[in-house]
Amino acid sequence: MDRPFHRRLGRRSFLAGALGAASAAALYATSGGARTTPAGARSHALPDSPSPPAKSTVAVVRPSASPSLRAAVEEAVRLAGGLGFIRPGDSVLLKPAVNSGNAYPATTDPEVLQIVARLVLEAGGAPFVADRTMFLHSTRAAFERTGILDAARSLEIPCLALEDADVAWVRHPLAVNWPDRTLRIYRPVLAADHIIGLCTPRTHSRGDFTMAMKNAVGIVDGAARVRMHLGSGLRARLAEISLVARPSLVLLDGRAGFADGGPDQGDRCRPDVIAASTDPLALDAVGLAFLRIAGTNDRIGRGSIWDLPMMRRAAEIGVGAASGERIRLAGASDADAARLRRELG
């Protein structure tokens, strides 16, 4: 019997073939200030004047107290509302954090990616993996070194190196820190029915921290990312990516993280948490709280979490819950909830 199609493909062909198929489905265009999409396609952009939610749920699970990593991930996803948003046949982008070829927690653990991909398959979705690593670095090489490619191949799902993909210009009136309020986003991202972010809690030498919101950098065209880092306003630009590419769910694998340094190397810490939410701002707030509890640098360890520039800008533009009072902690023990509340303010 012949092996399945993806198993017959070589590694490079697997990536390129998957990318070609996804790119062919991506027919996004822009017209003036509004993005047009094919009939039935899901727009990931927030409204021109988004309203912060009255409450956002963040699931909090201690993996050390769970029978397995899969059980911890499944419980976090369930507490965050589950995968009921996936309809049969929906394409679901699994967006890992693959900023380099360094292993977890610098990048997403391939085991966690497999677990979430299986959940998507069980929900009837069609998952695929896509990312763009650091500018001038090979995403293909990073996928191979981190085990992300093997994880995707084991489930016979596409794994896309986005530097080979076409780009769409997406404008949002609130993206005031981007040239002409326009972001260049890879088309396969926009073509997906849903985005699920898979991030880790890390400090970041330029952006202060990288979790749910900053993980979206990998969907921005490489050349635009170079300009993104120039001049002032970097952290505000990072927050504004969520205006045009809001995830349906984000999972934070905080069994380990970086307390200082980052994004690809840093001082390790062990927050011991799996968290999940449909709100990237609320998830980042809880992730920052866990980093502070575990011990982190002065930049994010002092003052209010909500005063960090990326957090402040995200709250201003309505990305999600804009205060600790608006965050509902699901699954946290009384002791954890009390500690988190002190940090969340």
XYZ file of C-alpha atoms in Angstrom:
345
model
C 0.000 0.000 0.000
C 1.264 3.490 -0.862
C 2.158 5.767 1.979
C -0.119 8.812 2.535
C 0.612 11.725 0.231
C 2.397 13.928 2.796
C 4.588 11.024 3.855
C 5.666 10.442 0.254
C 6.784 14.053 -0.014
C 10.273 15.107 1.028
C 10.594 17.727 3.739
C 11.087 20.656 1.360
C 8.369 19.463 -0.987
C 5.983 18.975 1.945
C 6.437 22.582 2.975
C 6.319 24.018 -0.524
C 3.366 21.922 -1.623
C 1.345 22.808 1.436
C 2.142 26.469 0.947
C 1.064 26.366 -2.668
C -2.274 24.821 -1.760
C -2.971 27.367 0.956
C -1.842 30.295 -1.181
C -4.162 29.222 -3.968
C -7.063 29.430 -1.516
C -6.048 32.889 -0.314
C -7.907 35.420 -2.433
C -7.853 38.347 -0.044
C -7.619 41.892 -1.346
C -7.939 45.382 0.055
C -10.061 48.234 -1.198
C -9.601 51.665 0.335
C -9.919 51.340 4.097
C -11.803 48.040 4.061
C -10.695 44.485 3.410
C -12.781 42.357 1.082
C -12.917 38.605 1.501
C -14.246 35.631 -0.477
C -17.830 34.637 0.286
C -17.988 32.730 3.558
C -14.425 33.531 4.622
C -13.937 34.703 8.184
C -12.520 38.163 8.751
C -10.020 38.268 11.604
C -10.085 42.051 11.944
C -11.646 43.850 14.867
C -14.367 46.445 14.124
C -13.223 49.960 13.328
C -14.315 50.980 16.841
C -13.968 47.848 18.983
C -15.511 47.680 22.446
C -13.568 45.899 25.197
C -15.442 42.904 26.609
C -17.201 43.282 29.930
C -15.445 40.090 31.043
C -12.817 37.836 29.484
C -12.126 34.310 30.696
C -8.584 33.064 31.111
C -8.226 29.376 31.935
C -5.461 28.531 34.404
C -4.247 24.942 34.806
C -1.238 23.736 36.762
C 0.453 21.077 34.572
C 2.401 19.759 37.550
C -0.936 18.791 39.125
C -2.334 17.213 35.941
C -2.017 13.524 35.007
C -0.375 14.442 31.684
C 0.499 17.378 29.470
C -2.370 16.444 27.148
C -4.792 16.473 30.078
C -3.582 19.927 31.128
C -3.940 21.327 27.599
C -7.368 19.777 27.125
C -8.581 21.181 30.434
C -7.301 24.662 29.631
C -9.002 24.631 26.232
C -12.241 23.381 27.808
C -12.231 26.027 30.531
C -11.552 28.734 27.949
C -14.725 27.784 26.085
C -13.623 24.850 23.964
C -13.393 24.517 20.203
C -17.102 24.836 19.429
C -16.290 27.731 17.083
C -14.862 25.205 14.596
C -17.322 24.001 11.977
C -16.703 20.808 9.964
C -14.061 21.511 7.346
C -12.942 24.876 8.759
C -9.283 25.655 8.116
C -7.475 26.388 11.368
C -4.070 28.037 11.429
C -1.948 26.834 14.324
C 0.453 29.734 14.834
C 3.435 28.544 16.891
C 6.188 30.761 18.236
C 9.150 29.798 16.022
C 11.463 32.776 16.316
C 14.576 30.595 15.966
C 15.756 27.009 15.901
C 16.131 26.958 19.685
C 14.095 24.499 21.715
C 11.182 25.181 24.080
C 10.579 27.586 25.805
C 12.285 29.752 23.163
C 9.841 28.207 20.704
C 6.592 26.252 20.911
C 6.917 22.697 22.154
C 6.074 20.374 19.230
C 4.247 18.065 21.630
C 1.843 20.861 22.537
C 1.329 21.633 18.857
C 0.464 17.967 18.250
C -1.995 17.939 21.137
C -3.819 21.030 19.894
C -3.772 19.818 16.293
C -5.415 16.556 17.361
C -8.095 18.494 19.237
C -8.787 20.528 16.100
C -9.007 17.352 14.015
C -11.389 15.809 16.548
C -13.536 18.959 16.319
C -13.787 18.489 12.554
C -11.346 21.202 11.563
C -8.513 21.135 9.046
C -5.417 22.362 10.908
C -2.247 23.671 9.313
C 0.907 25.163 10.801
C 2.397 28.430 9.568
C 4.952 30.951 10.766
C 7.769 33.238 9.679
C 10.878 33.165 11.837
C 13.384 35.987 12.391
C 14.124 38.097 9.327
C 16.915 36.666 7.121
C 16.620 33.286 8.876
C 15.128 30.160 7.317
C 11.740 29.160 8.702
C 12.160 25.739 7.123
C 15.389 25.196 9.055
C 13.756 26.411 12.280
C 10.783 24.072 11.756
C 13.186 21.163 11.339
C 15.458 22.020 14.270
C 12.604 22.568 16.726
C 10.675 19.429 15.752
C 7.684 21.433 14.523
C 7.993 19.960 11.037
C 8.093 16.386 12.333
C 5.087 17.097 14.551
C 3.096 18.325 11.552
C 4.227 15.430 9.368
C 3.215 12.914 12.023
C -0.380 14.150 11.692
C -0.135 14.691 7.928
C -1.017 18.375 8.186
C 0.588 21.185 6.148
C 3.493 23.156 7.593
C 4.004 26.503 5.861
C 7.127 28.653 5.765
C 5.465 32.007 5.269
C 8.406 33.818 3.696
C 7.412 32.016 0.481
C 3.802 33.225 0.647
C 2.040 36.125 -1.029
C 1.219 39.192 1.026
C -1.949 41.278 1.373
C -2.153 44.899 2.463
C -4.636 45.212 5.345
C -5.690 48.630 6.611
C -7.272 49.437 9.955
C -8.124 52.966 11.108
C -6.711 52.359 14.597
C -3.326 51.088 13.372
C -1.949 54.628 13.607
C 1.620 53.551 14.328
C 1.923 51.673 11.005
C 2.645 53.510 7.729
C -0.676 54.521 6.165
C -2.344 52.489 8.963
C -1.647 49.421 6.844
C -0.086 46.073 7.766
C 1.325 43.587 5.289
C -0.045 40.178 6.300
C 0.688 36.831 4.676
C -2.320 35.698 2.651
C -2.585 32.116 3.992
C -3.168 33.636 7.437
C -6.069 35.721 6.181
C -7.482 32.752 4.278
C -7.820 30.626 7.412
C -11.219 30.388 9.057
C -9.597 30.520 12.497
C -6.257 31.288 14.108
C -5.079 29.478 17.237
C -1.949 30.974 18.782
C 0.530 28.739 20.612
C 2.907 30.847 22.678
C 5.254 30.682 25.661
C 5.869 33.293 28.417
C 9.115 35.124 27.750
C 10.706 38.468 28.343
C 11.878 40.280 25.219
C 14.846 42.605 24.868
C 13.006 44.980 22.517
C 9.309 44.459 23.145
C 9.460 43.881 26.955
C 7.672 40.535 26.668
C 6.411 38.079 24.089
C 3.283 35.983 24.538
C -0.101 36.078 22.807
C 0.022 39.484 21.105
C 3.648 39.509 20.047
C 3.396 35.966 18.698
C 1.408 37.536 15.845
C 4.613 39.146 14.507
C 5.226 35.930 12.582
C 2.286 36.644 10.282
C 3.686 40.037 9.200
C 5.713 40.251 5.990
C 9.445 40.056 6.672
C 10.375 43.334 4.997
C 7.669 45.144 6.954
C 9.033 43.660 10.167
C 12.379 45.355 9.592
C 10.676 48.744 9.371
C 8.471 47.820 12.315
C 11.530 47.799 14.576
C 12.796 51.210 13.445
C 12.173 54.391 15.405
C 9.771 54.798 18.269
C 6.443 53.070 18.588
C 7.567 49.441 18.303
C 5.509 48.265 21.270
C 2.429 50.115 20.036
C 2.852 48.529 16.607
C 3.050 45.103 18.236
C -0.284 45.708 19.955
C -1.879 46.935 16.746
C -1.263 43.665 14.876
C -4.182 42.256 16.874
C -6.482 44.719 15.105
C -6.189 42.798 11.837
C -5.443 39.250 12.980
C -7.382 38.368 16.094
C -7.080 34.715 17.161
C -10.078 32.558 17.996
C -8.035 31.056 20.836
C -4.555 31.390 22.319
C -2.815 28.749 24.413
C 0.099 29.757 26.651
C 2.459 26.899 27.533
C 4.060 28.254 30.679
C 5.604 25.136 32.110
C 8.808 27.108 31.512
C 9.648 30.581 30.269
C 12.271 33.325 30.227
C 12.546 35.586 33.259
C 15.056 37.850 31.508
C 16.593 38.175 28.062
C 14.651 36.782 25.148
C 13.224 36.199 22.718
C 15.396 33.251 21.625
C 17.683 32.971 24.666
C 17.210 33.966 28.272
C 17.223 33.116 31.949
C 14.775 30.277 32.466
C 12.006 30.240 35.019
C 9.164 27.819 35.720
C 5.766 29.504 36.016
C 4.133 26.023 35.894
C 0.965 27.041 34.055
C -1.029 26.168 30.967
C -3.374 29.069 30.229
C -5.863 29.677 27.440
C -8.218 32.440 26.356
C -10.037 33.925 23.407
C -8.699 37.317 24.543
C -4.978 37.859 23.753
C -4.706 40.943 25.967
C -6.203 39.173 28.988
C -3.981 36.144 28.389
C -0.885 38.336 28.250
C -1.910 40.002 31.511
C -2.196 36.632 33.243
C 1.048 35.435 31.647
C 2.838 38.536 32.908
C 1.395 37.944 36.372
C 2.783 34.408 36.361
C 6.206 35.672 35.240
C 6.196 38.157 38.110
C 5.257 35.435 40.591
C 8.018 33.180 39.214
C 10.540 36.047 39.343
C 11.417 38.276 36.393
C 13.347 41.398 35.427
C 12.664 44.893 36.701
C 11.171 46.058 33.423
C 8.058 43.912 33.774
C 8.396 43.075 37.446
C 7.747 46.571 38.772
C 4.761 48.849 38.532
C 1.442 47.981 36.990
C 1.216 45.358 34.259
C -1.219 47.692 32.507
C 1.390 50.465 32.239
C 3.631 48.437 29.940
C 3.444 50.163 26.525
C 2.165 47.145 24.587
C -0.499 46.467 27.189
C -1.507 50.123 27.401
C -1.877 50.476 23.637
C -3.817 47.208 23.331
C -6.218 48.399 26.029
C -6.627 51.781 24.288
C -7.673 50.213 20.974
C -10.019 47.613 22.444
C -8.037 44.437 21.827
C -9.447 42.875 24.994
C -10.015 43.186 28.716
C -8.460 46.456 29.834
C -8.125 45.765 33.566
C -7.730 42.958 36.044
C -11.326 43.408 37.181
C -12.491 42.360 33.713
C -10.601 39.070 33.765
C -12.351 35.932 35.014
C -9.922 33.245 36.154
C -11.254 29.766 35.395
C -9.687 26.755 37.054
C -7.296 28.634 39.327
C -7.008 27.510 42.922
C -7.938 29.997 45.611
C -4.251 30.523 46.419
C -3.302 31.054 42.761
C -6.259 33.362 42.202
C -5.248 35.514 45.164
C -1.654 35.802 43.943
C -2.763 36.585 40.392
C -5.233 39.222 41.575
C -2.456 41.036 43.435
C -0.402 41.223 40.246
C -3.314 42.019 37.914
C -4.418 44.970 40.057
